[in-house]
CSV table of C-alpha atoms in Angstrom, one decimal:
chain,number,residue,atom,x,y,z
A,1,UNK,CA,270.1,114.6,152.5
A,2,UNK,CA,268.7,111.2,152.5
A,3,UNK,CA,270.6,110.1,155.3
A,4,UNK,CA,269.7,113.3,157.3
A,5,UNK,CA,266.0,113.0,157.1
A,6,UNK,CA,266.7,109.5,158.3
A,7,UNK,CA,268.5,110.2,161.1
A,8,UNK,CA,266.7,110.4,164.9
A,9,UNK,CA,267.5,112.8,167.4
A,10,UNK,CA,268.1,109.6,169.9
A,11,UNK,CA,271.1,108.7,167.2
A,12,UNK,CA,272.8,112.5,167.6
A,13,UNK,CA,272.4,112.6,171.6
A,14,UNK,CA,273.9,109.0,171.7
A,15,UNK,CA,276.9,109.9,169.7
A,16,UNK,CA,277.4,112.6,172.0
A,17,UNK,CA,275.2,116.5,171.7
A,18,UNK,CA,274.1,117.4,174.7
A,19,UNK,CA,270.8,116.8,176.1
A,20,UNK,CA,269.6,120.2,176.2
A,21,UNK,CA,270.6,120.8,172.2
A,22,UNK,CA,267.4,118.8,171.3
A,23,UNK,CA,265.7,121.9,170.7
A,24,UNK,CA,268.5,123.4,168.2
A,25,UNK,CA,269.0,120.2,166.4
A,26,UNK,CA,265.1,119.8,165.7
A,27,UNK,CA,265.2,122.9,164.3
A,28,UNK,CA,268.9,122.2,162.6
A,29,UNK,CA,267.1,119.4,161.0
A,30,UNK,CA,264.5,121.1,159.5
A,31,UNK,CA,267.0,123.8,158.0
A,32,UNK,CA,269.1,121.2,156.4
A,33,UNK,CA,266.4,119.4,154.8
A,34,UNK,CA,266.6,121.2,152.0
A,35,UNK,CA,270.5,121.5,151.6
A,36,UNK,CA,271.0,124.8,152.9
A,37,UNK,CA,270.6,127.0,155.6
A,38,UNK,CA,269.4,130.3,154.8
A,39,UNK,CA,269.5,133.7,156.7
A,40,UNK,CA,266.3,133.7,158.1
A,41,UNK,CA,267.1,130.1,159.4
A,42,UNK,CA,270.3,130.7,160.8
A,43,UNK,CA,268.4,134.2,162.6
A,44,UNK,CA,266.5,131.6,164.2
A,45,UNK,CA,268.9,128.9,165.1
A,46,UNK,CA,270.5,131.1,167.0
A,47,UNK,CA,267.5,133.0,168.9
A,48,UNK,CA,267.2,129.0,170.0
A,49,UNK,CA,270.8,128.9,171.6
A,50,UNK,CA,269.9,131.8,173.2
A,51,UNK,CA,266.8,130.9,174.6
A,52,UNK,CA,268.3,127.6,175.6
A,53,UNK,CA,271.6,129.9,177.0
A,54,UNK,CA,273.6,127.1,175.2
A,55,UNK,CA,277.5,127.7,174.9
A,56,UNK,CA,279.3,128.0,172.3
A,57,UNK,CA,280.9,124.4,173.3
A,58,UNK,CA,278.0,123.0,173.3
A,59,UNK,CA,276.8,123.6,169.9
A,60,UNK,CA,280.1,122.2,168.4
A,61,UNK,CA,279.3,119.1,170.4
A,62,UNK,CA,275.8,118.9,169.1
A,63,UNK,CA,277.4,119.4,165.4
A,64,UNK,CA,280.2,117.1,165.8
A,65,UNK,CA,277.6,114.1,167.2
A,66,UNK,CA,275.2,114.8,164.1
A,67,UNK,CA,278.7,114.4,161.9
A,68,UNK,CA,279.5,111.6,163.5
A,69,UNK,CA,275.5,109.8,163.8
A,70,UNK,CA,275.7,110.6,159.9
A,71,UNK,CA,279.3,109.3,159.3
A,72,UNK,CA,278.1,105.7,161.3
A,73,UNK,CA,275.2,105.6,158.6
A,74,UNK,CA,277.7,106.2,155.7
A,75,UNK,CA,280.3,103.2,157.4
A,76,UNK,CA,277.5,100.8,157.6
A,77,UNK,CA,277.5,98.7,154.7
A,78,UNK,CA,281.7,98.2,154.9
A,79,UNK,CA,281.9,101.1,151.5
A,80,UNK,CA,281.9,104.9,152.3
A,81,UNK,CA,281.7,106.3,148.4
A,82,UNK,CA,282.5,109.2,146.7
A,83,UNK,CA,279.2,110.6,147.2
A,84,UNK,CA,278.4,110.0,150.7
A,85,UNK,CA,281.6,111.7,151.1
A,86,UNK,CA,280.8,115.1,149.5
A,87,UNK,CA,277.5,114.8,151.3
A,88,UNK,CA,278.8,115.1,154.8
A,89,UNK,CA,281.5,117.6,153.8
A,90,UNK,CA,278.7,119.5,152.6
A,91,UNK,CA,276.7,119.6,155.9
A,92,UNK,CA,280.1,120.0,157.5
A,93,UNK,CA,280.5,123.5,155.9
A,94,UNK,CA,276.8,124.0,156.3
A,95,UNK,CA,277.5,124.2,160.0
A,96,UNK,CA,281.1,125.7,159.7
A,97,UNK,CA,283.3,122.9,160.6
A,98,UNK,CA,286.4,122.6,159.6
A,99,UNK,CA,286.5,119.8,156.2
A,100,UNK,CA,289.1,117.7,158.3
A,101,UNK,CA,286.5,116.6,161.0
A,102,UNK,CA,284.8,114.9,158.0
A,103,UNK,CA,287.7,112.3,158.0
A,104,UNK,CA,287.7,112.3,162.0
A,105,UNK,CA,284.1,111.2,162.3
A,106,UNK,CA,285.0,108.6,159.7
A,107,UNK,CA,287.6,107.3,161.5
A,108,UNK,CA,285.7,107.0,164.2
A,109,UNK,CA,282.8,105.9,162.9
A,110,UNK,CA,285.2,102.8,161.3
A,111,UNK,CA,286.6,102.5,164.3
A,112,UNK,CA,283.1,101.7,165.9
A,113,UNK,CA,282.4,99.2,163.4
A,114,UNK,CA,285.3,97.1,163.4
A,115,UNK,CA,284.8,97.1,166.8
A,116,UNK,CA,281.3,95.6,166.2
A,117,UNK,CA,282.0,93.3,164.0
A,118,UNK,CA,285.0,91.7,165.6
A,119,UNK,CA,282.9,91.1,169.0
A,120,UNK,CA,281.9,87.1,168.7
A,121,UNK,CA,284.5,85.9,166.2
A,122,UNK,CA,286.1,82.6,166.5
A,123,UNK,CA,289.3,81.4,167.7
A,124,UNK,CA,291.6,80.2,164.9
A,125,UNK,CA,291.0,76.3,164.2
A,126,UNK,CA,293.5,73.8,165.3
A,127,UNK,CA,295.7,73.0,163.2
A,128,UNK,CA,296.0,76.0,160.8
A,129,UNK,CA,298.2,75.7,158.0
A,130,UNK,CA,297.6,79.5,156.6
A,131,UNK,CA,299.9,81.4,158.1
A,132,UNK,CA,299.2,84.6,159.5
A,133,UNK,CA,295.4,85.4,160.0
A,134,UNK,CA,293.4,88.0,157.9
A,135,UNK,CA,291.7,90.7,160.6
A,136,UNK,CA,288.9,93.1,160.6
A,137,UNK,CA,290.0,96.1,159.3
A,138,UNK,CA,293.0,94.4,157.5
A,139,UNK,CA,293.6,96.2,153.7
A,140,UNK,CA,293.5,93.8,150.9
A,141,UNK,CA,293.8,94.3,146.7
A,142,UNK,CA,292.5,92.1,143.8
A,143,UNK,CA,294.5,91.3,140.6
A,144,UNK,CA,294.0,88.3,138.5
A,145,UNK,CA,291.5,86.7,139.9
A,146,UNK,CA,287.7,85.2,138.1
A,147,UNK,CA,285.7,88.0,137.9
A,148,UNK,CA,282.3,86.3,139.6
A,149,UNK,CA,284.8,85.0,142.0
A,150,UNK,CA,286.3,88.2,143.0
A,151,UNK,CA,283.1,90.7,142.9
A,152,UNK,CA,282.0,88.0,145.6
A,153,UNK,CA,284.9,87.7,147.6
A,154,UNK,CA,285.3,91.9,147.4
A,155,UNK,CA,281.6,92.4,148.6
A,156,UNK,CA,282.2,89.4,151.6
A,157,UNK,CA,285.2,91.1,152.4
A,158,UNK,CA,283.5,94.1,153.0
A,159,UNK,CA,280.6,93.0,154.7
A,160,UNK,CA,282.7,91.3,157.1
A,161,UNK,CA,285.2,94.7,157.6
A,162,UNK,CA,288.1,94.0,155.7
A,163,UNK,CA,288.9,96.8,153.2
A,164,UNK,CA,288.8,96.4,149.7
A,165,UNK,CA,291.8,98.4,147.9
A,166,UNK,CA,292.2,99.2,144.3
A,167,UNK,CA,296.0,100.0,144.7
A,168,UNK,CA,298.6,98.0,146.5
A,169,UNK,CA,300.9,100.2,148.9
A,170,UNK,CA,302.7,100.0,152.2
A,171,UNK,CA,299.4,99.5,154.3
A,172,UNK,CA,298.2,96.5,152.0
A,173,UNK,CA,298.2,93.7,153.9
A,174,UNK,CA,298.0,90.8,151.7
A,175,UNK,CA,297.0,90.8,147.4
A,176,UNK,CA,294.7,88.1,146.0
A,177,UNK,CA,295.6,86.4,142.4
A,178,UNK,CA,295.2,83.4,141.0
A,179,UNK,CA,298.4,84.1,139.3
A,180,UNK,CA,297.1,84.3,135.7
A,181,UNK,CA,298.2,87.9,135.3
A,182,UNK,CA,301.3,89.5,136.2
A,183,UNK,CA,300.1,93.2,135.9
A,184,UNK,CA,301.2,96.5,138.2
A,185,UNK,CA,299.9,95.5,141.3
A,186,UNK,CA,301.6,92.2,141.1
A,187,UNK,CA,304.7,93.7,140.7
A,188,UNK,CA,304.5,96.7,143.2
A,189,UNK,CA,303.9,93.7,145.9
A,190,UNK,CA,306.7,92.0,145.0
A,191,UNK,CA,308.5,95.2,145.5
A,192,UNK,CA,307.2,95.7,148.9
A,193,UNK,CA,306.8,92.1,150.1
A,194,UNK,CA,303.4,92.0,150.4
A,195,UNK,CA,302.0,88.2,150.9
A,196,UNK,CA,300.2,86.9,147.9
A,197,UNK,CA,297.6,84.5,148.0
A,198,UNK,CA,295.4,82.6,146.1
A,199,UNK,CA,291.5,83.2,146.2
A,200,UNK,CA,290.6,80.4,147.5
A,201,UNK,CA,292.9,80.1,150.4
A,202,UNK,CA,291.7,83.8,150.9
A,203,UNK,CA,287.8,82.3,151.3
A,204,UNK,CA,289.1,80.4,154.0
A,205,UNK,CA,290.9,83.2,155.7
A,206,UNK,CA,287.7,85.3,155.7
A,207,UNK,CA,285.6,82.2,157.5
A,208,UNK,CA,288.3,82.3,160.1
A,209,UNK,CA,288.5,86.1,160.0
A,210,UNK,CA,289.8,87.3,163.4
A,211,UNK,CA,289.1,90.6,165.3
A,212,UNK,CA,290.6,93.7,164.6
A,213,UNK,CA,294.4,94.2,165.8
A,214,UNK,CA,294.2,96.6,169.1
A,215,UNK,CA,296.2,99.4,167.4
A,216,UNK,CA,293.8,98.9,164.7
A,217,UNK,CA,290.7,99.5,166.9
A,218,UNK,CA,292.2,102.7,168.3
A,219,UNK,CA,289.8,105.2,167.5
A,220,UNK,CA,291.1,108.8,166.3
A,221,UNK,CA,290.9,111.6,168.7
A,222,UNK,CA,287.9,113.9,169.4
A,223,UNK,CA,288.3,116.6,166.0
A,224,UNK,CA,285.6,119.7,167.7
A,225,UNK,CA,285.1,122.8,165.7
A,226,UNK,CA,283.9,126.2,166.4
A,227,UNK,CA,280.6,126.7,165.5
A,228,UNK,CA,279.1,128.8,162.3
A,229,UNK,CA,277.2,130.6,164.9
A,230,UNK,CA,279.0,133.8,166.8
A,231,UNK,CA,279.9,132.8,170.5
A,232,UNK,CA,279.3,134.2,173.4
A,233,UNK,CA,282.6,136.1,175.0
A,234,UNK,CA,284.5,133.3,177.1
A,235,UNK,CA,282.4,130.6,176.0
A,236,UNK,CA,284.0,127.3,176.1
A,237,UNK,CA,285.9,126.3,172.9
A,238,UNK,CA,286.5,122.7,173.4
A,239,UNK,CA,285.0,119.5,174.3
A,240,UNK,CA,287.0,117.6,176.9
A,241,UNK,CA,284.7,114.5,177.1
A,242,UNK,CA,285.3,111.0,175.2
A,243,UNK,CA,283.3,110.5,172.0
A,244,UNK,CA,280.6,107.6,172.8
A,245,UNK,CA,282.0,105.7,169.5
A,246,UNK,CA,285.7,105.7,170.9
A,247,UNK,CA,284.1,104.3,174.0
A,248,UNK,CA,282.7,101.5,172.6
A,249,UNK,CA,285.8,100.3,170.6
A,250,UNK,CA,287.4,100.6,174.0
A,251,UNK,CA,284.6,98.5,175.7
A,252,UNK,CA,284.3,96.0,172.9
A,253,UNK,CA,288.2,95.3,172.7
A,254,UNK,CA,288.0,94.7,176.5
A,255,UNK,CA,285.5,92.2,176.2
A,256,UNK,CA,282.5,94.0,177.2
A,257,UNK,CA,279.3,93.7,175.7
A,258,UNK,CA,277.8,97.2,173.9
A,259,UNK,CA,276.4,97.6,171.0
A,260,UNK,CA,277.2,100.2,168.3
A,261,UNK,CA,274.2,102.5,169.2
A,262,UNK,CA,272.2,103.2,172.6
A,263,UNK,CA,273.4,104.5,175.7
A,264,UNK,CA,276.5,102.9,177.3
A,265,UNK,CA,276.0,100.9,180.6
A,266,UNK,CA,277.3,102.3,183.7
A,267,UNK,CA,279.6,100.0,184.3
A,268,UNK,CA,281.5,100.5,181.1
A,269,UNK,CA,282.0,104.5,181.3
A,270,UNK,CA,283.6,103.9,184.7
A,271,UNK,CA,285.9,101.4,183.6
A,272,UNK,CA,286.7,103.4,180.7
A,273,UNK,CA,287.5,106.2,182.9
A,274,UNK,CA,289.7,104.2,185.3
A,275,UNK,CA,291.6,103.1,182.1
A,276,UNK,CA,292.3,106.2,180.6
């Protein structure tokens, strides 16, 4: 609920609601502030639609875009926890969306950020004796290592958009030990093959840390709901447009300039459209 009060209307209509939803999501806001949305509230959220004859497609849109403005917030410092996570599934059942969208918007929201963050980064330098680069977005585990040594690398690691596993499996790309203990996870990357390296040939990696693979800046598709609100007969049930988010991983991986936030230049939603 923190996160909600927060949260701007300009954040929801960038990540997508349409213009003419400000009404409803001003008064969305205010029914959410205090966790739930009672009957008298949800009387009057939809009198709003009505007034504002908006579609039944274009309240999932506004509901999927506040998901989505809230799920950026939650990506933001490299760590989505427990909590954060309940939160939004919360407000996600609040406005009857289905608890998979949660994960969507997630995705997406990651997506967005990796995209960010590996805008600017350096080439590798010449020569490099380490082997194959660590990326953004790259999965990495811990065993073994100094403990001052590791919670530092673990929260620059995260900071910089790698993520920080407690488990090795398949997707881990690389485990961190200084050797000096051969416990489980040690042992289920020699059983997979995952590359082991020390931490501090790891601290070098991460200041040479290179942009996110291009299958790993692929946002996930568009996840739109129907709407906790009764729709009109033949309304519209799906949304057909590009998220903003999956836009700018698109834009950023092609070299354009965006940020993660704000309205997207001209130029860069007709290229986007040529592409796709």
């Amino acid at each position: 609920m923190k996160q909600l009060t927060a949260l701007t209307l300009l954040e929801v209509i960038d990540e997508g609601a349409p213009v003419g939803t400000t009404a409803y999501l001003e008064l969305l806001f205010d029914a959410l502030e205090d966790g739930d949305i009672s009957e008298t509230e949800s009387d009057a959220l939809a009198e709003v639609r009505a007034d504002y004859d908006l579609t039944a497609a274009d309240v999932t849109a506004a509901h999927e875009a506040l998901l989505l403005a809230l799920a950026h917030r939650a990506v933001d410092d490299g760590h989505v926890s427990h909590e954060e996570r309940r939160e939004l599934r919360s407000v996600a059942s609040l406005l009857g969306v289905p608890d998979g969208t949660v994960k969507a918007v997630l995705n997406r929201a990651d997506a967005a950020r990796h995209a960010r963050l590996s805008a600017g980064l350096g080439p590798l330098p010449d020569p490099w004796p380490h082997g194959v680069p660590l990326r953004v977005g790259d999965r990495i585990a811990f065993t073994g290592c100094e403990e001052r040594q590791r919670e530092r690398l673990e929260r620059r690691a995260e900071e910089l958009g790698v993520r920080v596993s407690g488990a090795v499996s398949g997707r881990t790309t690389m485990l961190i030990t200084d050797g000096s203990f051969s416990g489980g996870k040690l042992a289920r990357s020699l059983e997979l093959g995952t590359r082991t390296v020390h931490p501090d040939v790891f601290e070098v990696l991460l200041r040479h840390l290179q942009p996110a693979s291009a299958i790993g800046m692929m946002p996930a598709p568009s996840v739109t709901a129907p709407t906790a609100i009764s729709s009109r007969s033949g309304a519209q049930d799906e949304i057909g447009r590009p998220s903003p988010s999956a836009i700018r991983a698109w834009a950023v991986a092609q070299g354009y300039e965006v940020g993660v936030r704000g309205r997207l230049p001209r130029e860069v939603l007709d290229a986007y459209a040529k592409a796709v």
